[in-house]
mmCIF file with all atom_site columns, C-alpha atoms in Angstrom:
data_model
loop_
_atom_site.group_PDB
_atom_site.id
_atom_site.type_symbol
_atom_site.label_atom_id
_atom_site.label_alt_id
_atom_site.label_comp_id
_atom_site.label_asym_id
_atom_site.label_entity_id
_atom_site.label_seq_id
_atom_site.pdbx_PDB_ins_code
_atom_site.Cartn_x
_atom_site.Cartn_y
_atom_site.Cartn_z
_atom_site.occupancy
_atom_site.B_iso_or_equiv
_atom_site.pdbx_formal_charge
_atom_site.auth_seq_id
_atom_site.auth_comp_id
_atom_site.auth_asym_id
_atom_site.auth_atom_id
_atom_site.pdbx_PDB_model_num
ATOM 1   C CA . MET A 1 1   ? 140.304 94.184  246.121 1.00 0.00 ? 1   MET A CA 1
ATOM 2   C CA . ASN A 1 2   ? 143.060 96.282  246.944 1.00 0.00 ? 2   ASN A CA 1
ATOM 3   C CA . PRO A 1 3   ? 143.152 99.823  245.743 1.00 0.00 ? 3   PRO A CA 1
ATOM 4   C CA . PRO A 1 4   ? 145.154 100.676 242.652 1.00 0.00 ? 4   PRO A CA 1
ATOM 5   C CA . PRO A 1 5   ? 148.950 100.334 243.317 1.00 0.00 ? 5   PRO A CA 1
ATOM 6   C CA . THR A 1 6   ? 150.891 103.344 243.810 1.00 0.00 ? 6   THR A CA 1
ATOM 7   C CA . ALA A 1 7   ? 154.307 102.096 244.540 1.00 0.00 ? 7   ALA A CA 1
ATOM 8   C CA . PRO A 1 8   ? 156.147 99.771  242.040 1.00 0.00 ? 8   PRO A CA 1
ATOM 9   C CA . LEU A 1 9   ? 154.901 96.102  241.800 1.00 0.00 ? 9   LEU A CA 1
ATOM 10  C CA . GLU A 1 10  ? 157.747 94.115  243.279 1.00 0.00 ? 10  GLU A CA 1
ATOM 11  C CA . ASP A 1 11  ? 157.839 90.488  244.486 1.00 0.00 ? 11  ASP A CA 1
ATOM 12  C CA . PRO A 1 12  ? 159.984 89.322  247.469 1.00 0.00 ? 12  PRO A CA 1
ATOM 13  C CA . PRO A 1 13  ? 162.718 87.341  246.930 1.00 0.00 ? 13  PRO A CA 1
ATOM 14  C CA . ALA A 1 14  ? 162.034 83.546  246.168 1.00 0.00 ? 14  ALA A CA 1
ATOM 15  C CA . PRO A 1 15  ? 162.638 80.941  249.159 1.00 0.00 ? 15  PRO A CA 1
ATOM 16  C CA . GLU A 1 16  ? 166.100 79.974  249.130 1.00 0.00 ? 16  GLU A CA 1
ATOM 17  C CA . THR A 1 17  ? 165.157 76.183  248.717 1.00 0.00 ? 17  THR A CA 1
ATOM 18  C CA . ALA A 1 18  ? 163.483 77.064  245.648 1.00 0.00 ? 18  ALA A CA 1
ATOM 19  C CA . ILE A 1 19  ? 166.564 78.473  243.648 1.00 0.00 ? 19  ILE A CA 1
ATOM 20  C CA . ALA A 1 20  ? 168.366 75.605  242.016 1.00 0.00 ? 20  ALA A CA 1
ATOM 21  C CA . ARG A 1 21  ? 171.207 77.695  240.470 1.00 0.00 ? 21  ARG A CA 1
ATOM 22  C CA . ASP A 1 22  ? 173.156 80.919  241.468 1.00 0.00 ? 22  ASP A CA 1
ATOM 23  C CA . GLU A 1 23  ? 171.579 83.016  238.746 1.00 0.00 ? 23  GLU A CA 1
ATOM 24  C CA . PRO A 1 24  ? 168.033 82.000  237.696 1.00 0.00 ? 24  PRO A CA 1
ATOM 25  C CA . PRO A 1 25  ? 167.569 82.016  233.683 1.00 0.00 ? 25  PRO A CA 1
ATOM 26  C CA . MET A 1 26  ? 165.825 85.144  232.254 1.00 0.00 ? 26  MET A CA 1
ATOM 27  C CA . CYS A 1 27  ? 162.237 84.498  231.243 1.00 0.00 ? 27  CYS A CA 1
ATOM 28  C CA . THR A 1 28  ? 163.228 85.942  227.895 1.00 0.00 ? 28  THR A CA 1
ATOM 29  C CA . ALA A 1 29  ? 161.722 85.188  224.717 1.00 0.00 ? 29  ALA A CA 1
ATOM 30  C CA . THR A 1 30  ? 163.440 82.091  223.258 1.00 0.00 ? 30  THR A CA 1
ATOM 31  C CA . HIS A 1 31  ? 161.823 81.655  220.189 1.00 0.00 ? 31  HIS A CA 1
ATOM 32  C CA . PRO A 1 32  ? 159.562 83.794  217.940 1.00 0.00 ? 32  PRO A CA 1
ATOM 33  C CA . GLU A 1 33  ? 156.372 81.885  219.067 1.00 0.00 ? 33  GLU A CA 1
ATOM 34  C CA . GLU A 1 34  ? 157.262 82.887  222.709 1.00 0.00 ? 34  GLU A CA 1
ATOM 35  C CA . PRO A 1 35  ? 154.117 84.735  224.261 1.00 0.00 ? 35  PRO A CA 1
ATOM 36  C CA . PRO A 1 36  ? 154.487 88.333  225.454 1.00 0.00 ? 36  PRO A CA 1
ATOM 37  C CA . LEU A 1 37  ? 155.220 89.026  229.078 1.00 0.00 ? 37  LEU A CA 1
ATOM 38  C CA . VAL A 1 38  ? 151.944 90.900  229.177 1.00 0.00 ? 38  VAL A CA 1
ATOM 39  C CA . ASP A 1 39  ? 149.233 90.836  226.821 1.00 0.00 ? 39  ASP A CA 1
ATOM 40  C CA . LEU A 1 40  ? 147.696 94.435  227.218 1.00 0.00 ? 40  LEU A CA 1
ATOM 41  C CA . ASP A 1 41  ? 144.754 93.414  224.996 1.00 0.00 ? 41  ASP A CA 1
ATOM 42  C CA . VAL A 1 42  ? 143.556 91.231  227.730 1.00 0.00 ? 42  VAL A CA 1
ATOM 43  C CA . LEU A 1 43  ? 143.982 94.120  230.362 1.00 0.00 ? 43  LEU A CA 1
ATOM 44  C CA . HIS A 1 44  ? 141.861 96.579  227.914 1.00 0.00 ? 44  HIS A CA 1
ATOM 45  C CA . ASP A 1 45  ? 138.989 93.841  227.399 1.00 0.00 ? 45  ASP A CA 1
ATOM 46  C CA . LEU A 1 46  ? 138.990 93.514  231.301 1.00 0.00 ? 46  LEU A CA 1
ATOM 47  C CA . GLU A 1 47  ? 138.561 97.126  231.427 1.00 0.00 ? 47  GLU A CA 1
ATOM 48  C CA . GLN A 1 48  ? 135.703 97.018  229.400 1.00 0.00 ? 48  GLN A CA 1
ATOM 49  C CA . GLN A 1 49  ? 134.058 94.188  231.440 1.00 0.00 ? 49  GLN A CA 1
ATOM 50  C CA . LEU A 1 50  ? 134.691 95.675  234.523 1.00 0.00 ? 50  LEU A CA 1
ATOM 51  C CA . ASP A 1 51  ? 133.567 99.146  233.320 1.00 0.00 ? 51  ASP A CA 1
ATOM 52  C CA . GLY A 1 52  ? 136.757 101.068 233.994 1.00 0.00 ? 52  GLY A CA 1
ATOM 53  C CA . ARG A 1 53  ? 140.665 100.952 234.459 1.00 0.00 ? 53  ARG A CA 1
ATOM 54  C CA . SER A 1 54  ? 140.476 101.490 238.255 1.00 0.00 ? 54  SER A CA 1
ATOM 55  C CA . ALA A 1 55  ? 138.870 98.128  238.722 1.00 0.00 ? 55  ALA A CA 1
ATOM 56  C CA . VAL A 1 56  ? 141.435 96.464  236.673 1.00 0.00 ? 56  VAL A CA 1
ATOM 57  C CA . LEU A 1 57  ? 144.409 98.360  238.377 1.00 0.00 ? 57  LEU A CA 1
ATOM 58  C CA . GLY A 1 58  ? 143.064 96.889  241.620 1.00 0.00 ? 58  GLY A CA 1
ATOM 59  C CA . PHE A 1 59  ? 142.926 93.237  239.947 1.00 0.00 ? 59  PHE A CA 1
ATOM 60  C CA . VAL A 1 60  ? 146.636 93.972  238.801 1.00 0.00 ? 60  VAL A CA 1
ATOM 61  C CA . GLY A 1 61  ? 147.664 95.011  242.321 1.00 0.00 ? 61  GLY A CA 1
ATOM 62  C CA . ASP A 1 62  ? 146.175 92.014  243.746 1.00 0.00 ? 62  ASP A CA 1
ATOM 63  C CA . PHE A 1 63  ? 147.707 89.616  241.295 1.00 0.00 ? 63  PHE A CA 1
ATOM 64  C CA . ALA A 1 64  ? 151.177 91.233  242.231 1.00 0.00 ? 64  ALA A CA 1
ATOM 65  C CA . ASP A 1 65  ? 150.314 90.869  246.103 1.00 0.00 ? 65  ASP A CA 1
ATOM 66  C CA . LEU A 1 66  ? 149.545 87.320  245.687 1.00 0.00 ? 66  LEU A CA 1
ATOM 67  C CA . TRP A 1 67  ? 152.521 86.341  243.330 1.00 0.00 ? 67  TRP A CA 1
ATOM 68  C CA . ALA A 1 68  ? 155.006 85.405  246.032 1.00 0.00 ? 68  ALA A CA 1
ATOM 69  C CA . SER A 1 69  ? 152.582 83.259  247.734 1.00 0.00 ? 69  SER A CA 1
ATOM 70  C CA . ARG A 1 70  ? 151.465 81.576  244.549 1.00 0.00 ? 70  ARG A CA 1
ATOM 71  C CA . TYR A 1 71  ? 155.139 81.091  243.556 1.00 0.00 ? 71  TYR A CA 1
ATOM 72  C CA . THR A 1 72  ? 155.778 79.716  247.048 1.00 0.00 ? 72  THR A CA 1
ATOM 73  C CA . ARG A 1 73  ? 152.922 77.167  247.068 1.00 0.00 ? 73  ARG A CA 1
ATOM 74  C CA . VAL A 1 74  ? 154.267 75.818  243.768 1.00 0.00 ? 74  VAL A CA 1
ATOM 75  C CA . ALA A 1 75  ? 158.063 75.579  245.050 1.00 0.00 ? 75  ALA A CA 1
ATOM 76  C CA . GLU A 1 76  ? 157.023 73.942  248.220 1.00 0.00 ? 76  GLU A CA 1
ATOM 77  C CA . ALA A 1 77  ? 154.597 71.552  246.538 1.00 0.00 ? 77  ALA A CA 1
ATOM 78  C CA . LEU A 1 78  ? 157.141 70.446  244.018 1.00 0.00 ? 78  LEU A CA 1
ATOM 79  C CA . GLY A 1 79  ? 159.929 70.453  246.758 1.00 0.00 ? 79  GLY A CA 1
ATOM 80  C CA . THR A 1 80  ? 158.172 68.164  248.774 1.00 0.00 ? 80  THR A CA 1
ATOM 81  C CA . GLY A 1 81  ? 156.926 65.957  245.941 1.00 0.00 ? 81  GLY A CA 1
ATOM 82  C CA . ASP A 1 82  ? 153.313 66.786  246.646 1.00 0.00 ? 82  ASP A CA 1
ATOM 83  C CA . ASP A 1 83  ? 152.064 66.249  242.857 1.00 0.00 ? 83  ASP A CA 1
ATOM 84  C CA . GLU A 1 84  ? 148.538 66.936  243.456 1.00 0.00 ? 84  GLU A CA 1
ATOM 85  C CA . ALA A 1 85  ? 149.462 70.002  245.659 1.00 0.00 ? 85  ALA A CA 1
ATOM 86  C CA . ALA A 1 86  ? 151.601 71.180  242.639 1.00 0.00 ? 86  ALA A CA 1
ATOM 87  C CA . MET A 1 87  ? 149.020 70.666  240.226 1.00 0.00 ? 87  MET A CA 1
ATOM 88  C CA . ASP A 1 88  ? 146.631 72.884  242.171 1.00 0.00 ? 88  ASP A CA 1
ATOM 89  C CA . ALA A 1 89  ? 149.137 75.388  242.646 1.00 0.00 ? 89  ALA A CA 1
ATOM 90  C CA . LEU A 1 90  ? 150.226 75.673  238.960 1.00 0.00 ? 90  LEU A CA 1
ATOM 91  C CA . LEU A 1 91  ? 146.536 75.745  237.797 1.00 0.00 ? 91  LEU A CA 1
ATOM 92  C CA . SER A 1 92  ? 145.784 78.372  240.088 1.00 0.00 ? 92  SER A CA 1
ATOM 93  C CA . LEU A 1 93  ? 148.748 80.401  238.908 1.00 0.00 ? 93  LEU A CA 1
ATOM 94  C CA . LYS A 1 94  ? 148.007 79.600  235.274 1.00 0.00 ? 94  LYS A CA 1
ATOM 95  C CA . ALA A 1 95  ? 144.445 80.844  235.681 1.00 0.00 ? 95  ALA A CA 1
ATOM 96  C CA . SER A 1 96  ? 145.269 84.063  237.419 1.00 0.00 ? 96  SER A CA 1
ATOM 97  C CA . ALA A 1 97  ? 148.078 84.800  235.162 1.00 0.00 ? 97  ALA A CA 1
ATOM 98  C CA . SER A 1 98  ? 145.828 84.277  232.098 1.00 0.00 ? 98  SER A CA 1
ATOM 99  C CA . MET A 1 99  ? 143.120 86.581  233.571 1.00 0.00 ? 99  MET A CA 1
ATOM 100 C CA . VAL A 1 100 ? 145.571 89.421  234.062 1.00 0.00 ? 100 VAL A CA 1
ATOM 101 C CA . GLY A 1 101 ? 147.154 88.887  230.694 1.00 0.00 ? 101 GLY A CA 1
ATOM 102 C CA . ALA A 1 102 ? 150.497 87.481  231.965 1.00 0.00 ? 102 ALA A CA 1
ATOM 103 C CA . THR A 1 103 ? 150.769 85.191  229.027 1.00 0.00 ? 103 THR A CA 1
ATOM 104 C CA . ARG A 1 104 ? 154.264 84.136  229.362 1.00 0.00 ? 104 ARG A CA 1
ATOM 105 C CA . LEU A 1 105 ? 153.998 83.283  232.995 1.00 0.00 ? 105 LEU A CA 1
ATOM 106 C CA . ALA A 1 106 ? 150.847 81.155  232.279 1.00 0.00 ? 106 ALA A CA 1
ATOM 107 C CA . ALA A 1 107 ? 152.855 79.340  229.615 1.00 0.00 ? 107 ALA A CA 1
ATOM 108 C CA . ARG A 1 108 ? 155.545 78.637  232.014 1.00 0.00 ? 108 ARG A CA 1
ATOM 109 C CA . ALA A 1 109 ? 153.064 77.311  234.618 1.00 0.00 ? 109 ALA A CA 1
ATOM 110 C CA . GLU A 1 110 ? 151.491 75.023  231.631 1.00 0.00 ? 110 GLU A CA 1
ATOM 111 C CA . ASP A 1 111 ? 155.016 73.935  230.785 1.00 0.00 ? 111 ASP A CA 1
ATOM 112 C CA . ILE A 1 112 ? 155.727 72.647  234.202 1.00 0.00 ? 112 ILE A CA 1
ATOM 113 C CA . GLU A 1 113 ? 152.143 71.182  234.525 1.00 0.00 ? 113 GLU A CA 1
ATOM 114 C CA . SER A 1 114 ? 152.546 69.159  231.051 1.00 0.00 ? 114 SER A CA 1
ATOM 115 C CA . ALA A 1 115 ? 156.211 67.960  232.306 1.00 0.00 ? 115 ALA A CA 1
ATOM 116 C CA . MET A 1 116 ? 154.374 66.652  235.236 1.00 0.00 ? 116 MET A CA 1
ATOM 117 C CA . LYS A 1 117 ? 151.832 64.744  233.243 1.00 0.00 ? 117 LYS A CA 1
ATOM 118 C CA . ARG A 1 118 ? 154.184 63.380  230.955 1.00 0.00 ? 118 ARG A CA 1
ATOM 119 C CA . GLY A 1 119 ? 156.553 62.323  234.093 1.00 0.00 ? 119 GLY A CA 1
ATOM 120 C CA . ASP A 1 120 ? 159.293 64.416  232.945 1.00 0.00 ? 120 ASP A CA 1
ATOM 121 C CA . ALA A 1 121 ? 159.230 67.010  235.652 1.00 0.00 ? 121 ALA A CA 1
ATOM 122 C CA . GLY A 1 122 ? 161.730 65.134  238.056 1.00 0.00 ? 122 GLY A CA 1
ATOM 123 C CA . ASP A 1 123 ? 161.722 66.817  241.356 1.00 0.00 ? 123 ASP A CA 1
ATOM 124 C CA . GLY A 1 124 ? 160.543 70.103  239.552 1.00 0.00 ? 124 GLY A CA 1
ATOM 125 C CA . SER A 1 125 ? 163.260 72.259  241.012 1.00 0.00 ? 125 SER A CA 1
ATOM 126 C CA . THR A 1 126 ? 164.675 72.814  237.544 1.00 0.00 ? 126 THR A CA 1
ATOM 127 C CA . PHE A 1 127 ? 161.702 74.761  236.628 1.00 0.00 ? 127 PHE A CA 1
ATOM 128 C CA . LEU A 1 128 ? 161.566 77.109  239.588 1.00 0.00 ? 128 LEU A CA 1
ATOM 129 C CA . PRO A 1 129 ? 164.416 79.637  238.501 1.00 0.00 ? 129 PRO A CA 1
ATOM 130 C CA . SER A 1 130 ? 162.649 80.192  235.182 1.00 0.00 ? 130 SER A CA 1
ATOM 131 C CA . LEU A 1 131 ? 159.321 80.637  236.804 1.00 0.00 ? 131 LEU A CA 1
ATOM 132 C CA . SER A 1 132 ? 160.550 82.817  239.497 1.00 0.00 ? 132 SER A CA 1
ATOM 133 C CA . SER A 1 133 ? 162.327 85.186  237.098 1.00 0.00 ? 133 SER A CA 1
ATOM 134 C CA . CYS A 1 134 ? 159.536 85.151  234.640 1.00 0.00 ? 134 CYS A CA 1
ATOM 135 C CA . GLY A 1 135 ? 157.214 86.126  237.632 1.00 0.00 ? 135 GLY A CA 1
ATOM 136 C CA . ARG A 1 136 ? 159.751 89.311  238.448 1.00 0.00 ? 136 ARG A CA 1
ATOM 137 C CA . LEU A 1 137 ? 159.683 90.312  234.917 1.00 0.00 ? 137 LEU A CA 1
ATOM 138 C CA . THR A 1 138 ? 155.995 90.013  234.390 1.00 0.00 ? 138 THR A CA 1
ATOM 139 C CA . LEU A 1 139 ? 155.445 92.348  237.514 1.00 0.00 ? 139 LEU A CA 1
ATOM 140 C CA . GLN A 1 140 ? 157.870 94.729  236.178 1.00 0.00 ? 140 GLN A CA 1
ATOM 141 C CA . ALA A 1 141 ? 156.177 94.752  232.754 1.00 0.00 ? 141 ALA A CA 1
ATOM 142 C CA . LEU A 1 142 ? 152.763 95.178  234.347 1.00 0.00 ? 142 LEU A CA 1
ATOM 143 C CA . GLN A 1 143 ? 154.163 98.118  236.141 1.00 0.00 ? 143 GLN A CA 1
ATOM 144 C CA . GLU A 1 144 ? 155.898 99.522  233.255 1.00 0.00 ? 144 GLU A CA 1
ATOM 145 C CA . ASP A 1 145 ? 153.371 99.051  230.561 1.00 0.00 ? 145 ASP A CA 1
ATOM 146 C CA . TYR A 1 146 ? 149.903 99.131  232.440 1.00 0.00 ? 146 TYR A CA 1
ATOM 147 C CA . VAL A 1 147 ? 150.236 100.721 235.809 1.00 0.00 ? 147 VAL A CA 1
ATOM 148 C CA . THR A 1 148 ? 152.548 103.563 235.013 1.00 0.00 ? 148 THR A CA 1
ATOM 149 C CA . PRO A 1 149 ? 152.904 103.473 231.182 1.00 0.00 ? 149 PRO A CA 1
ATOM 150 C CA . SER A 1 150 ? 155.532 106.288 229.804 1.00 0.00 ? 150 SER A CA 1
ATOM 151 C CA . ASP A 1 151 ? 153.240 106.935 226.959 1.00 0.00 ? 151 ASP A CA 1
ATOM 152 C CA . ALA A 1 152 ? 149.694 108.317 227.549 1.00 0.00 ? 152 ALA A CA 1
ATOM 153 C CA . ASP A 1 153 ? 147.723 106.548 224.506 1.00 0.00 ? 153 ASP A CA 1
#
């Protein structure tokens, strides 16, 4: 496990092949039922399970460090039409996002998974800009809301 992050959590730019449009859509709430970017209750529950905040900070750091590779796995699998690899990568992303409280990112992964199961995913590239944007915003929210919150509650 990585030590607690001291620098801002950032993800590297997405692979050029994964961007279907010039400007990816933002991962903003489109309707009231949209989950939050980060559910801090999940992280606080994890603190209780792991006996402290420092272990969870390490877990959040690991999640941030692995975001780019997880996204790349999804993008490459969708790009090559390897549905089995895409489903595996999406399940991995969804599970890890859920564990770290990244509820909107987990929902995006589940949306792609559901579209694939229905046969509505096409080549999958239409989902990638939103997934990339959501990942970036999630890392930012984790940094601002959990790693270095402005208020000391």
